Amino acid sequence: MKIAGISFDHMHMGDLLRMVHDHPEAEICALYDPDPSRMQPAAQTFGVPEDRLFTDLDAALATAPDLAILCSSTASHADMAERIAPTGTNLFVEKPFAASASDGRRMIAAMEAGGGRMAINWPLRWVESHVTAKEIIDAGTIGELVEVRSYGGNRGPLFHLADKVEVTPEEVERQKPGSWWYKKASGGGSLLDYLGYGATLGTWYMNGAAPLEVTCVTDETPGIEVDQHSITICRYAKGLSKMETRWGTFTDPWITQPQPKCGFTFIGTGGTLTSHDYADHVTLQTRARPEIHAVPVTPLPAGETNPIEYVLSRLKSGAPIDGPLDPALCLTAQRIIDTAAQSAAEKRTLPLLP
């Protein structure tokens, strides 16, 4: 299958192209970015020839990709989807989904009109501990799920490049003033970067349920126009859930888990469950066995161990794109994010926005 990489705003593009490069049934047919220098590291790493590098989007799409990987800034997702959709190309959007629920609906409508399928990638969906947690919850092991707590973040979005190559603190500070991650108009901030994880996977764990109202508080750092820390409380018909985001954790969780650890805690009517990012086990307690005990993770199924494998498999078989990658589920989560952002701005609790 022919894959095009569209925009290098998001550093995850390099990770995703590596998955394409390693897939036996996929090839990189085009890379696009208005700034040719941003494509060069990936082109060199994956051996993409010069005639497959484009600074014109229409020319890149003229290579007739089966799938376009979109890694543009969050605020541009809807516009980019509307340009890509008429070609009939399937679209793989790297998180976050959109800058707003309105933009998300534009993306869904454009893809439906164009006839292509769309998937939204949330990298935590491919963490075995979080998938194991979903299996345990769905099995009814902790009874009815009534509360989800998430804590997500890292040292900051500029501290690492593709393949988690580290950037020095001095270089991070140099880049901040010009980075889209730190601009409101571009969809920057820890809330939009990480609340999507808690809200999207939380909605998945809740089997699609939406909260009734949302309360959110964000930090206000002088000289920084976006938030770097947010706490969101969602009131559901069955209870409260808390979702916290943080740029500025003491360490990055994929290297050394900070305190508190990044991940999820679940409270059910018959037990509790904790799933930390990148852990080889989850911890469980039930009424039958109230002491906290470890449960080994379940390996991801062969052929669907990463998002590229999963999406190409689903496109080939025609099977549904489900769970956190499903745009309909992501739209519910986006409504939570929109309400949280407005709640923080207005400093009050709000009913879930439509």
JSON list of C-alpha atoms in Angstrom, two decimals, residues 25-161:
[
{"chain": "A", "resi": 25, "resn": "GLU", "atom": "CA", "xyz": [3.22, -4.50, 2.48]},
{"chain": "A", "resi": 26, "resn": "ALA", "atom": "CA", "xyz": [3.70, -0.73, 2.58]},
{"chain": "A", "resi": 27, "resn": "GLU", "atom": "CA", "xyz": [5.92, 1.88, 0.96]},
{"chain": "A", "resi": 28, "resn": "ILE", "atom": "CA", "xyz": [6.39, 5.64, 1.34]},
{"chain": "A", "resi": 29, "resn": "CYS", "atom": "CA", "xyz": [5.16, 7.14, -1.92]},
{"chain": "A", "resi": 30, "resn": "ALA", "atom": "CA", "xyz": [5.39, 10.81, -0.95]},
{"chain": "A", "resi": 31, "resn": "LEU", "atom": "CA", "xyz": [6.44, 13.20, 1.78]},
{"chain": "A", "resi": 32, "resn": "TYR", "atom": "CA", "xyz": [5.01, 16.72, 1.95]},
{"chain": "A", "resi": 33, "resn": "ASP", "atom": "CA", "xyz": [5.95, 19.82, 3.92]},
{"chain": "A", "resi": 34, "resn": "PRO", "atom": "CA", "xyz": [6.15, 23.48, 2.90]},
{"chain": "A", "resi": 35, "resn": "ASP", "atom": "CA", "xyz": [9.65, 23.55, 4.39]},
{"chain": "A", "resi": 36, "resn": "PRO", "atom": "CA", "xyz": [11.83, 21.00, 2.55]},
{"chain": "A", "resi": 37, "resn": "SER", "atom": "CA", "xyz": [14.42, 20.96, 5.33]},
{"chain": "A", "resi": 38, "resn": "ARG", "atom": "CA", "xyz": [11.93, 19.36, 7.70]},
{"chain": "A", "resi": 39, "resn": "MET", "atom": "CA", "xyz": [11.54, 16.33, 5.41]},
{"chain": "A", "resi": 40, "resn": "GLN", "atom": "CA", "xyz": [15.25, 15.69, 4.95]},
{"chain": "A", "resi": 41, "resn": "PRO", "atom": "CA", "xyz": [15.99, 13.71, 8.15]},
{"chain": "A", "resi": 42, "resn": "ALA", "atom": "CA", "xyz": [13.14, 11.27, 7.43]},
{"chain": "A", "resi": 43, "resn": "ALA", "atom": "CA", "xyz": [14.00, 11.06, 3.74]},
{"chain": "A", "resi": 44, "resn": "GLN", "atom": "CA", "xyz": [17.59, 10.19, 4.61]},
{"chain": "A", "resi": 45, "resn": "THR", "atom": "CA", "xyz": [16.62, 7.72, 7.36]},
{"chain": "A", "resi": 46, "resn": "PHE", "atom": "CA", "xyz": [14.12, 5.81, 5.21]},
{"chain": "A", "resi": 47, "resn": "GLY", "atom": "CA", "xyz": [15.76, 6.19, 1.82]},
{"chain": "A", "resi": 48, "resn": "VAL", "atom": "CA", "xyz": [12.99, 8.28, 0.24]},
{"chain": "A", "resi": 49, "resn": "PRO", "atom": "CA", "xyz": [14.23, 9.58, -3.13]},
{"chain": "A", "resi": 50, "resn": "GLU", "atom": "CA", "xyz": [14.17, 13.28, -3.98]},
{"chain": "A", "resi": 51, "resn": "ASP", "atom": "CA", "xyz": [11.37, 12.88, -6.53]},
{"chain": "A", "resi": 52, "resn": "ARG", "atom": "CA", "xyz": [9.04, 11.74, -3.74]},
{"chain": "A", "resi": 53, "resn": "LEU", "atom": "CA", "xyz": [9.55, 14.93, -1.69]},
{"chain": "A", "resi": 54, "resn": "PHE", "atom": "CA", "xyz": [6.99, 17.68, -2.26]},
{"chain": "A", "resi": 55, "resn": "THR", "atom": "CA", "xyz": [6.39, 21.24, -1.08]},
{"chain": "A", "resi": 56, "resn": "ASP", "atom": "CA", "xyz": [3.07, 21.30, -2.96]},
{"chain": "A", "resi": 57, "resn": "LEU", "atom": "CA", "xyz": [0.27, 19.29, -1.34]},
{"chain": "A", "resi": 58, "resn": "ASP", "atom": "CA", "xyz": [-1.66, 18.64, -4.56]},
{"chain": "A", "resi": 59, "resn": "ALA", "atom": "CA", "xyz": [1.47, 17.22, -6.19]},
{"chain": "A", "resi": 60, "resn": "ALA", "atom": "CA", "xyz": [2.03, 14.91, -3.23]},
{"chain": "A", "resi": 61, "resn": "LEU", "atom": "CA", "xyz": [-1.58, 13.69, -3.41]},
{"chain": "A", "resi": 62, "resn": "ALA", "atom": "CA", "xyz": [-1.22, 13.15, -7.16]},
{"chain": "A", "resi": 63, "resn": "THR", "atom": "CA", "xyz": [0.97, 10.14, -6.31]},
{"chain": "A", "resi": 64, "resn": "ALA", "atom": "CA", "xyz": [-2.35, 8.43, -5.44]},
{"chain": "A", "resi": 65, "resn": "PRO", "atom": "CA", "xyz": [-1.60, 7.24, -1.90]},
{"chain": "A", "resi": 66, "resn": "ASP", "atom": "CA", "xyz": [-3.81, 4.61, -0.31]},
{"chain": "A", "resi": 67, "resn": "LEU", "atom": "CA", "xyz": [-3.31, 6.33, 3.05]},
{"chain": "A", "resi": 68, "resn": "ALA", "atom": "CA", "xyz": [-2.21, 9.81, 4.05]},
{"chain": "A", "resi": 69, "resn": "ILE", "atom": "CA", "xyz": [-0.60, 10.24, 7.48]},
{"chain": "A", "resi": 70, "resn": "LEU", "atom": "CA", "xyz": [-1.44, 13.73, 8.73]},
{"chain": "A", "resi": 71, "resn": "CYS", "atom": "CA", "xyz": [0.93, 15.31, 11.26]},
{"chain": "A", "resi": 72, "resn": "SER", "atom": "CA", "xyz": [0.11, 18.99, 10.82]},
{"chain": "A", "resi": 73, "resn": "SER", "atom": "CA", "xyz": [-0.64, 21.38, 13.69]},
{"chain": "A", "resi": 74, "resn": "THR", "atom": "CA", "xyz": [-3.92, 20.65, 15.45]},
{"chain": "A", "resi": 75, "resn": "ALA", "atom": "CA", "xyz": [-5.60, 23.85, 14.26]},
{"chain": "A", "resi": 76, "resn": "SER", "atom": "CA", "xyz": [-4.99, 22.91, 10.62]},
{"chain": "A", "resi": 77, "resn": "HIS", "atom": "CA", "xyz": [-6.43, 19.37, 10.77]},
{"chain": "A", "resi": 78, "resn": "ALA", "atom": "CA", "xyz": [-9.88, 20.29, 9.43]},
{"chain": "A", "resi": 79, "resn": "ASP", "atom": "CA", "xyz": [-8.52, 22.35, 6.53]},
{"chain": "A", "resi": 80, "resn": "MET", "atom": "CA", "xyz": [-6.06, 19.62, 5.61]},
{"chain": "A", "resi": 81, "resn": "ALA", "atom": "CA", "xyz": [-8.72, 16.90, 5.81]},
{"chain": "A", "resi": 82, "resn": "GLU", "atom": "CA", "xyz": [-10.96, 18.92, 3.50]},
{"chain": "A", "resi": 83, "resn": "ARG", "atom": "CA", "xyz": [-8.13, 19.17, 0.97]},
{"chain": "A", "resi": 84, "resn": "ILE", "atom": "CA", "xyz": [-7.22, 15.49, 1.17]},
{"chain": "A", "resi": 85, "resn": "ALA", "atom": "CA", "xyz": [-10.72, 13.96, 1.33]},
{"chain": "A", "resi": 86, "resn": "PRO", "atom": "CA", "xyz": [-11.87, 14.73, -2.27]},
{"chain": "A", "resi": 87, "resn": "THR", "atom": "CA", "xyz": [-9.05, 12.52, -3.62]},
{"chain": "A", "resi": 88, "resn": "GLY", "atom": "CA", "xyz": [-10.65, 9.50, -1.93]},
{"chain": "A", "resi": 89, "resn": "THR", "atom": "CA", "xyz": [-7.46, 8.85, 0.05]},
{"chain": "A", "resi": 90, "resn": "ASN", "atom": "CA", "xyz": [-7.87, 7.22, 3.45]},
{"chain": "A", "resi": 91, "resn": "LEU", "atom": "CA", "xyz": [-6.71, 9.49, 6.27]},
{"chain": "A", "resi": 92, "resn": "PHE", "atom": "CA", "xyz": [-4.66, 8.68, 9.36]},
{"chain": "A", "resi": 93, "resn": "VAL", "atom": "CA", "xyz": [-4.67, 11.64, 11.77]},
{"chain": "A", "resi": 94, "resn": "GLU", "atom": "CA", "xyz": [-2.03, 11.79, 14.48]},
{"chain": "A", "resi": 95, "resn": "LYS", "atom": "CA", "xyz": [-3.52, 12.97, 17.74]},
{"chain": "A", "resi": 96, "resn": "PRO", "atom": "CA", "xyz": [-5.03, 15.32, 18.77]},
{"chain": "A", "resi": 97, "resn": "PHE", "atom": "CA", "xyz": [-8.16, 14.77, 16.68]},
{"chain": "A", "resi": 98, "resn": "ALA", "atom": "CA", "xyz": [-9.03, 18.43, 16.08]},
{"chain": "A", "resi": 99, "resn": "ALA", "atom": "CA", "xyz": [-8.94, 21.91, 17.54]},
{"chain": "A", "resi": 100, "resn": "SER", "atom": "CA", "xyz": [-12.67, 21.74, 18.28]},
{"chain": "A", "resi": 101, "resn": "ALA", "atom": "CA", "xyz": [-15.72, 19.51, 17.92]},
{"chain": "A", "resi": 102, "resn": "SER", "atom": "CA", "xyz": [-16.83, 21.75, 15.06]},
{"chain": "A", "resi": 103, "resn": "ASP", "atom": "CA", "xyz": [-13.58, 21.02, 13.23]},
{"chain": "A", "resi": 104, "resn": "GLY", "atom": "CA", "xyz": [-13.95, 17.33, 14.03]},
{"chain": "A", "resi": 105, "resn": "ARG", "atom": "CA", "xyz": [-17.40, 17.29, 12.42]},
{"chain": "A", "resi": 106, "resn": "ARG", "atom": "CA", "xyz": [-15.95, 19.02, 9.35]},
{"chain": "A", "resi": 107, "resn": "MET", "atom": "CA", "xyz": [-13.35, 16.27, 9.08]},
{"chain": "A", "resi": 108, "resn": "ILE", "atom": "CA", "xyz": [-15.91, 13.49, 9.43]},
{"chain": "A", "resi": 109, "resn": "ALA", "atom": "CA", "xyz": [-18.21, 15.10, 6.85]},
{"chain": "A", "resi": 110, "resn": "ALA", "atom": "CA", "xyz": [-15.38, 15.66, 4.38]},
{"chain": "A", "resi": 111, "resn": "MET", "atom": "CA", "xyz": [-14.18, 12.07, 4.63]},
{"chain": "A", "resi": 112, "resn": "GLU", "atom": "CA", "xyz": [-17.69, 10.67, 4.23]},
{"chain": "A", "resi": 113, "resn": "ALA", "atom": "CA", "xyz": [-18.20, 12.82, 1.12]},
{"chain": "A", "resi": 114, "resn": "GLY", "atom": "CA", "xyz": [-14.84, 11.78, -0.33]},
{"chain": "A", "resi": 115, "resn": "GLY", "atom": "CA", "xyz": [-15.39, 8.09, 0.30]},
{"chain": "A", "resi": 116, "resn": "GLY", "atom": "CA", "xyz": [-12.19, 7.48, 2.28]},
{"chain": "A", "resi": 117, "resn": "ARG", "atom": "CA", "xyz": [-11.95, 6.10, 5.80]},
{"chain": "A", "resi": 118, "resn": "MET", "atom": "CA", "xyz": [-10.43, 8.00, 8.72]},
{"chain": "A", "resi": 119, "resn": "ALA", "atom": "CA", "xyz": [-8.61, 6.87, 11.84]},
{"chain": "A", "resi": 120, "resn": "ILE", "atom": "CA", "xyz": [-7.37, 9.00, 14.74]},
{"chain": "A", "resi": 121, "resn": "ASN", "atom": "CA", "xyz": [-4.20, 7.68, 16.35]},
{"chain": "A", "resi": 122, "resn": "TRP", "atom": "CA", "xyz": [-3.68, 7.87, 20.11]},
{"chain": "A", "resi": 123, "resn": "PRO", "atom": "CA", "xyz": [-0.30, 6.23, 20.87]},
{"chain": "A", "resi": 124, "resn": "LEU", "atom": "CA", "xyz": [-1.43, 5.07, 24.32]},
{"chain": "A", "resi": 125, "resn": "ARG", "atom": "CA", "xyz": [-3.87, 2.75, 22.54]},
{"chain": "A", "resi": 126, "resn": "TRP", "atom": "CA", "xyz": [-0.83, 0.60, 21.68]},
{"chain": "A", "resi": 127, "resn": "VAL", "atom": "CA", "xyz": [0.40, 0.31, 25.27]},
{"chain": "A", "resi": 128, "resn": "GLU", "atom": "CA", "xyz": [-0.30, -3.27, 26.33]},
{"chain": "A", "resi": 129, "resn": "SER", "atom": "CA", "xyz": [-1.15, -2.37, 29.93]},
{"chain": "A", "resi": 130, "resn": "HIS", "atom": "CA", "xyz": [-3.97, -0.05, 28.82]},
{"chain": "A", "resi": 131, "resn": "VAL", "atom": "CA", "xyz": [-5.38, -2.62, 26.39]},
{"chain": "A", "resi": 132, "resn": "THR", "atom": "CA", "xyz": [-5.21, -5.28, 29.13]},
{"chain": "A", "resi": 133, "resn": "ALA", "atom": "CA", "xyz": [-7.10, -2.92, 31.45]},
{"chain": "A", "resi": 134, "resn": "LYS", "atom": "CA", "xyz": [-9.88, -2.59, 28.87]},
{"chain": "A", "resi": 135, "resn": "GLU", "atom": "CA", "xyz": [-10.14, -6.39, 28.62]},
{"chain": "A", "resi": 136, "resn": "ILE", "atom": "CA", "xyz": [-10.39, -6.72, 32.41]},
{"chain": "A", "resi": 137, "resn": "ILE", "atom": "CA", "xyz": [-13.04, -3.99, 32.63]},
{"chain": "A", "resi": 138, "resn": "ASP", "atom": "CA", "xyz": [-15.08, -5.49, 29.79]},
{"chain": "A", "resi": 139, "resn": "ALA", "atom": "CA", "xyz": [-14.93, -8.89, 31.49]},
{"chain": "A", "resi": 140, "resn": "GLY", "atom": "CA", "xyz": [-16.73, -7.37, 34.50]},
{"chain": "A", "resi": 141, "resn": "THR", "atom": "CA", "xyz": [-13.88, -8.18, 36.87]},
{"chain": "A", "resi": 142, "resn": "ILE", "atom": "CA", "xyz": [-14.22, -4.86, 38.76]},
{"chain": "A", "resi": 143, "resn": "GLY", "atom": "CA", "xyz": [-17.99, -4.64, 38.35]},
{"chain": "A", "resi": 144, "resn": "GLU", "atom": "CA", "xyz": [-19.55, -1.56, 36.78]},
{"chain": "A", "resi": 145, "resn": "LEU", "atom": "CA", "xyz": [-16.98, 1.12, 36.00]},
{"chain": "A", "resi": 146, "resn": "VAL", "atom": "CA", "xyz": [-17.91, 4.31, 37.88]},
{"chain": "A", "resi": 147, "resn": "GLU", "atom": "CA", "xyz": [-14.70, 6.36, 37.93]},
{"chain": "A", "resi": 148, "resn": "VAL", "atom": "CA", "xyz": [-11.71, 6.86, 35.62]},
{"chain": "A", "resi": 149, "resn": "ARG", "atom": "CA", "xyz": [-8.62, 8.80, 36.70]},
{"chain": "A", "resi": 150, "resn": "SER", "atom": "CA", "xyz": [-5.90, 9.68, 34.23]},
{"chain": "A", "resi": 151, "resn": "TYR", "atom": "CA", "xyz": [-2.58, 11.47, 34.65]},
{"chain": "A", "resi": 152, "resn": "GLY", "atom": "CA", "xyz": [-0.77, 12.14, 31.40]},
{"chain": "A", "resi": 153, "resn": "GLY", "atom": "CA", "xyz": [2.19, 14.18, 30.27]},
{"chain": "A", "resi": 154, "resn": "ASN", "atom": "CA", "xyz": [5.92, 14.47, 29.82]},
{"chain": "A", "resi": 155, "resn": "ARG", "atom": "CA", "xyz": [8.70, 16.99, 30.32]},
{"chain": "A", "resi": 156, "resn": "GLY", "atom": "CA", "xyz": [7.31, 18.99, 27.39]},
{"chain": "A", "resi": 157, "resn": "PRO", "atom": "CA", "xyz": [6.71, 18.56, 23.63]},
{"chain": "A", "resi": 158, "resn": "LEU", "atom": "CA", "xyz": [10.03, 20.07, 22.57]},
{"chain": "A", "resi": 159, "resn": "PHE", "atom": "CA", "xyz": [12.23, 17.79, 24.69]},
{"chain": "A", "resi": 160, "resn": "HIS", "atom": "CA", "xyz": [12.19, 14.98, 22.15]},
{"chain": "A", "resi": 161, "resn": "LEU", "atom": "CA", "xyz": [12.24, 14.41, 18.39]}
]
